XYZ file of C-alpha atoms in Angstrom:
337
model
C 4.934 -18.861 7.723
C 4.882 -19.369 3.474
C 4.921 -16.440 1.586
C 1.106 -15.598 0.933
C -0.843 -17.380 -1.675
C -1.330 -14.934 -4.517
C -5.235 -15.822 -4.942
C -5.935 -13.598 -1.535
C -6.152 -9.852 -2.081
C -3.480 -8.061 -0.385
C -4.105 -5.298 2.288
C -1.462 -3.039 3.514
C -1.696 -0.842 6.356
C 1.353 1.234 7.880
C 1.472 3.008 11.507
C 3.739 5.315 12.640
C 5.823 4.202 16.091
C 5.329 7.894 16.977
C 3.169 7.405 19.972
C 0.795 4.883 21.508
C -2.228 4.040 19.415
C -5.530 5.660 20.775
C -8.870 4.519 21.589
C -10.116 6.038 18.305
C -7.284 3.837 16.442
C -8.637 0.800 18.231
C -12.399 1.667 17.574
C -11.739 2.654 13.920
C -9.466 0.283 12.739
C -7.389 -2.219 15.092
C -10.067 -4.027 16.272
C -11.479 -4.959 12.824
C -8.408 -6.112 11.398
C -8.548 -9.490 13.152
C -12.095 -9.813 10.801
C -9.741 -9.861 7.723
C -6.746 -12.178 8.275
C -8.730 -15.164 6.827
C -10.121 -13.454 3.595
C -7.345 -11.197 2.571
C -3.433 -11.633 2.909
C -2.607 -8.513 5.330
C 0.554 -6.786 5.592
C 1.115 -4.284 8.666
C 3.886 -2.193 8.719
C 5.636 -0.325 11.562
C 6.752 2.656 9.483
C 9.839 3.659 11.568
C 11.194 5.270 8.431
C 8.266 7.758 8.413
C 9.010 8.481 12.023
C 12.345 10.189 11.496
C 10.749 12.651 9.412
C 10.511 14.242 12.888
C 13.458 13.998 15.413
C 13.241 11.135 17.312
C 15.216 9.697 20.473
C 16.755 6.599 19.172
C 16.258 4.331 22.219
C 12.530 5.507 22.336
C 11.969 4.858 18.462
C 13.319 1.303 18.959
C 11.207 0.723 21.814
C 8.002 2.016 20.597
C 8.536 -0.173 17.461
C 8.368 -3.284 19.677
C 5.518 -1.968 21.421
C 3.490 -1.397 18.182
C 4.230 -4.539 17.036
C 3.008 -6.067 20.601
C -0.015 -4.100 20.454
C -0.827 -5.533 16.855
C -0.753 -9.110 18.268
C -2.342 -8.221 21.613
C -5.115 -7.032 19.764
C -5.702 -10.284 18.337
C -3.736 -10.372 15.077
C -2.049 -13.815 14.399
C 1.593 -13.152 13.344
C 1.343 -16.528 11.458
C -1.426 -15.285 9.367
C -0.577 -11.515 9.177
C 2.705 -10.006 7.969
C 3.776 -7.974 10.878
C 7.194 -5.994 10.357
C 9.515 -3.026 10.513
C 9.674 -0.747 7.357
C 13.298 -0.160 7.980
C 13.989 -3.979 7.902
C 12.846 -4.331 4.215
C 15.480 -1.945 2.094
C 13.139 -2.375 -0.794
C 10.930 0.354 0.692
C 13.791 3.139 0.363
C 14.888 1.744 -2.877
C 11.490 1.827 -4.593
C 10.879 5.158 -3.097
C 13.766 6.834 -4.832
C 12.418 5.548 -8.309
C 9.017 6.768 -7.412
C 10.529 10.150 -6.598
C 11.614 10.362 -10.327
C 7.716 9.993 -11.186
C 6.370 12.280 -8.998
C 5.973 15.854 -9.454
C 6.991 18.841 -7.357
C 3.500 20.687 -7.614
C 1.747 17.364 -6.438
C 4.094 17.117 -3.340
C 3.447 20.961 -2.624
C -0.304 20.331 -2.293
C -0.347 17.809 0.249
C -2.247 19.234 3.293
C -0.355 16.994 5.590
C 2.880 18.425 4.524
C 1.765 21.779 5.216
C 0.226 20.787 8.715
C 3.733 19.210 9.793
C 5.768 22.092 8.364
C 3.723 24.567 10.771
C 4.416 22.082 13.847
C 7.807 21.608 13.016
C 8.908 24.755 11.608
C 12.519 24.032 12.670
C 12.920 20.939 10.663
C 11.356 21.223 7.214
C 13.544 18.605 5.709
C 13.145 17.046 2.368
C 12.002 13.686 3.958
C 8.955 15.692 5.327
C 8.274 16.838 1.560
C 8.796 13.424 -0.296
C 7.148 11.637 2.565
C 3.865 10.723 0.028
C 6.071 9.177 -2.184
C 7.547 6.774 0.318
C 4.108 5.847 1.449
C 3.278 5.131 -2.212
C 6.325 3.053 -2.396
C 5.092 0.928 0.901
C 1.763 0.215 -0.946
C 2.846 -0.287 -4.323
C 5.797 -2.708 -3.568
C 3.454 -5.541 -2.373
C 1.129 -5.102 -5.263
C -1.507 -3.976 -2.590
C -5.167 -4.203 -3.708
C -6.853 -2.385 -0.677
C -5.665 0.354 1.870
C -7.553 0.826 5.153
C -7.754 4.683 4.974
C -9.617 7.321 6.891
C -10.385 10.841 5.445
C -7.441 12.549 6.118
C -5.507 9.798 3.922
C -7.680 9.959 0.931
C -5.094 12.683 -0.669
C -2.300 10.202 -0.319
C -3.468 7.309 -1.558
C -5.100 9.586 -4.743
C -1.283 10.554 -5.017
C -0.259 6.784 -4.937
C -2.752 6.002 -7.572
C -1.819 8.608 -9.822
C 1.904 7.583 -9.650
C 1.121 3.811 -10.218
C -1.002 4.549 -13.256
C 1.656 7.316 -14.544
C 4.344 4.507 -14.220
C 2.343 1.788 -15.710
C 1.465 3.920 -18.548
C 5.014 4.274 -19.446
C 6.091 0.611 -18.934
C 3.198 -1.239 -19.022
C 0.998 -3.100 -16.316
C 3.750 -3.165 -13.576
C 1.833 -1.773 -10.408
C -1.828 -2.897 -9.150
C -3.551 0.256 -8.454
C -4.767 0.289 -4.950
C -8.216 1.219 -3.775
C -9.469 2.305 -0.450
C -10.821 0.037 1.874
C -13.452 1.378 4.370
C -14.475 -1.827 5.824
C -17.444 -1.557 8.576
C -18.561 1.785 9.010
C -17.870 2.680 12.865
C -18.032 5.569 15.001
C -15.353 8.434 14.529
C -14.081 8.987 17.915
C -13.144 12.480 18.550
C -10.887 14.657 20.764
C -11.696 14.875 24.345
C -10.897 18.429 24.592
C -12.090 19.384 21.106
C -14.580 17.101 20.192
C -14.734 18.576 16.510
C -11.438 17.244 15.764
C -10.668 13.536 15.314
C -8.739 11.917 18.428
C -5.056 11.987 17.379
C -1.864 10.434 19.457
C -0.150 13.479 18.013
C -2.196 15.746 19.877
C -1.474 17.023 23.740
C -1.660 13.989 25.669
C -5.009 15.201 27.767
C -6.926 15.169 24.549
C -6.979 11.195 23.810
C -7.083 7.822 25.413
C -4.217 5.680 24.714
C -4.433 1.937 24.373
C -1.788 1.687 27.327
C -3.260 4.291 29.814
C -3.587 2.680 33.254
C -7.456 2.920 34.492
C -6.568 6.064 37.014
C -5.147 8.223 33.503
C -8.361 6.924 31.640
C -10.786 7.998 34.601
C -8.801 11.535 34.876
C -8.965 12.043 31.058
C -12.938 11.141 30.541
C -13.514 13.663 33.874
C -11.837 16.446 32.134
C -13.537 15.664 28.850
C -15.331 18.784 27.321
C -19.454 18.752 27.413
C -21.561 21.747 27.672
C -23.717 23.733 30.216
C -27.152 21.911 29.319
C -26.732 18.701 31.345
C -29.252 16.955 28.994
C -27.725 13.332 28.011
C -28.546 13.179 24.008
C -26.801 12.485 20.664
C -26.630 15.533 18.885
C -23.215 15.894 17.189
C -24.027 19.561 15.935
C -25.136 21.182 19.122
C -23.549 18.633 21.765
C -20.296 17.445 20.046
C -18.672 16.404 23.408
C -21.720 14.581 24.838
C -22.294 13.065 21.461
C -18.430 11.841 21.424
C -18.598 10.219 24.944
C -22.168 8.501 23.640
C -20.321 7.387 20.596
C -17.543 5.691 22.924
C -20.159 3.914 24.830
C -22.334 2.729 21.732
C -18.744 1.601 19.945
C -17.436 -0.485 22.817
C -20.811 -1.973 24.130
C -22.627 -2.695 21.026
C -25.544 -0.316 21.666
C -26.798 2.345 19.669
C -26.213 5.820 20.464
C -29.946 6.561 21.450
C -29.781 3.442 23.497
C -26.835 4.521 25.658
C -28.552 8.184 25.769
C -31.837 6.787 27.106
C -29.774 4.423 29.665
C -28.279 7.576 31.240
C -31.049 10.410 30.857
C -31.465 12.289 33.669
C -28.433 11.282 35.660
C -26.089 14.015 34.742
C -22.581 14.246 33.099
C -20.776 12.774 35.952
C -22.665 9.403 35.510
C -22.054 9.749 31.712
C -18.282 10.091 32.182
C -18.123 7.235 34.738
C -19.795 5.083 32.456
C -17.582 5.960 29.372
C -14.663 5.079 32.015
C -16.212 1.718 33.173
C -16.355 0.797 29.274
C -12.741 1.696 28.154
C -11.362 0.061 31.148
C -12.832 -3.040 30.755
C -12.404 -3.261 26.730
C -8.556 -2.411 27.123
C -7.899 -4.681 30.206
C -7.331 -7.995 28.235
C -5.477 -6.092 25.380
C -3.085 -4.384 27.992
C -2.579 -7.500 29.846
C -1.459 -9.500 26.854
C 0.974 -6.516 25.779
C 2.534 -6.578 28.819
C 2.915 -10.392 28.756
C 4.467 -9.812 24.944
C 6.912 -6.738 26.231
C 8.375 -9.381 28.572
C 9.187 -11.619 25.800
C 11.523 -9.139 23.663
C 12.866 -12.204 22.107
C 9.798 -13.545 20.873
C 8.796 -10.226 19.487
C 12.039 -9.762 17.932
C 11.522 -13.282 16.398
C 8.343 -12.255 15.075
C 9.866 -8.858 13.133
C 12.701 -11.000 11.831
C 10.751 -13.731 10.662
C 7.878 -11.541 9.157
C 10.506 -9.172 7.298
C 11.864 -12.065 5.736
C 8.389 -12.968 4.109
C 7.865 -9.042 3.290
C 11.200 -9.132 1.585
C 10.413 -11.912 -0.654
C 7.207 -10.315 -1.672
C 8.648 -6.780 -2.131
C 11.684 -7.927 -3.983
C 9.440 -9.439 -6.833
C 8.127 -5.957 -7.452
C 11.391 -4.039 -7.006
C 13.305 -6.143 -9.700
C 10.420 -5.859 -12.245
C 10.636 -1.929 -11.659
C 14.294 -1.898 -11.935
C 14.358 -4.070 -14.811
C 11.532 -1.604 -16.464
C 13.564 1.485 -15.842
C 16.754 0.269 -17.293
C 18.977 -0.677 -14.374
C 21.897 -2.807 -15.102
C 20.940 -6.593 -14.760
C 22.187 -8.368 -11.238
C 22.563 -11.834 -10.670
C 21.122 -11.563 -7.538
């Protein structure tokens, strides 16, 4: 694949290899990424440098990096049209992050709600990387002159900080960075935790609260059977009063193309057991082809490594254009290569 054409707007998305993606990730983002590859230059980064802010098992982390790359491809992304690579394979991420640290204020980082949340969860390992994580995220985005960043509500604060850093740097040195915008795309269902349907489904929560994209059918059925509902036995979409039932109806609607009202009408009077059976059927049927392709890809590690190597070279060429410009602007000694 050649270095991307300059005429296309650039989309950057980074996902941590800290656990298998969830059904919520698939419905909210992953399945829609395929629709972007012809209109945009899409860069999908396995952010393994971010992952080590929490202690990792090295062998498991290496495996999960490959697994995440395989999930991207198994979900339909063409590695010849999209740049899929590992963050640690492009050293410009770390180099730009250090420079941007010098343009980021302590007070800004202290206000980051994600730092507060992670510090509570990992009180025995509140490291400097955890604190400066948002500056590395800003480097990830700004390095590629990114126009658009797919984000959820929980990431708006980090994108705002990225914009502030870019504008601050540009204010000193001129038009160096593209100031990115959030990309919200097609509005889809927000899939919630199976055990606490007032909270978004998250791979960092206990395993019984989410459906993993690689869960086998028996695990999917078990998790859905245990999903929180209520004592009314009335199947209707009412997020305020029936969040658990509404969440299950949202999953059906998202995977079948029905409206939540149509899904509710189809199951009305049949009880929550039937509702949960229907959810399980939809999820298993949707994930079966992705899981099959993922198994095939994971059995061909040489191919996956080749994709990551080739795409890292493309990402590196793109990144160095920005990094070298930034280094010149801040006054680093000129380098010949």
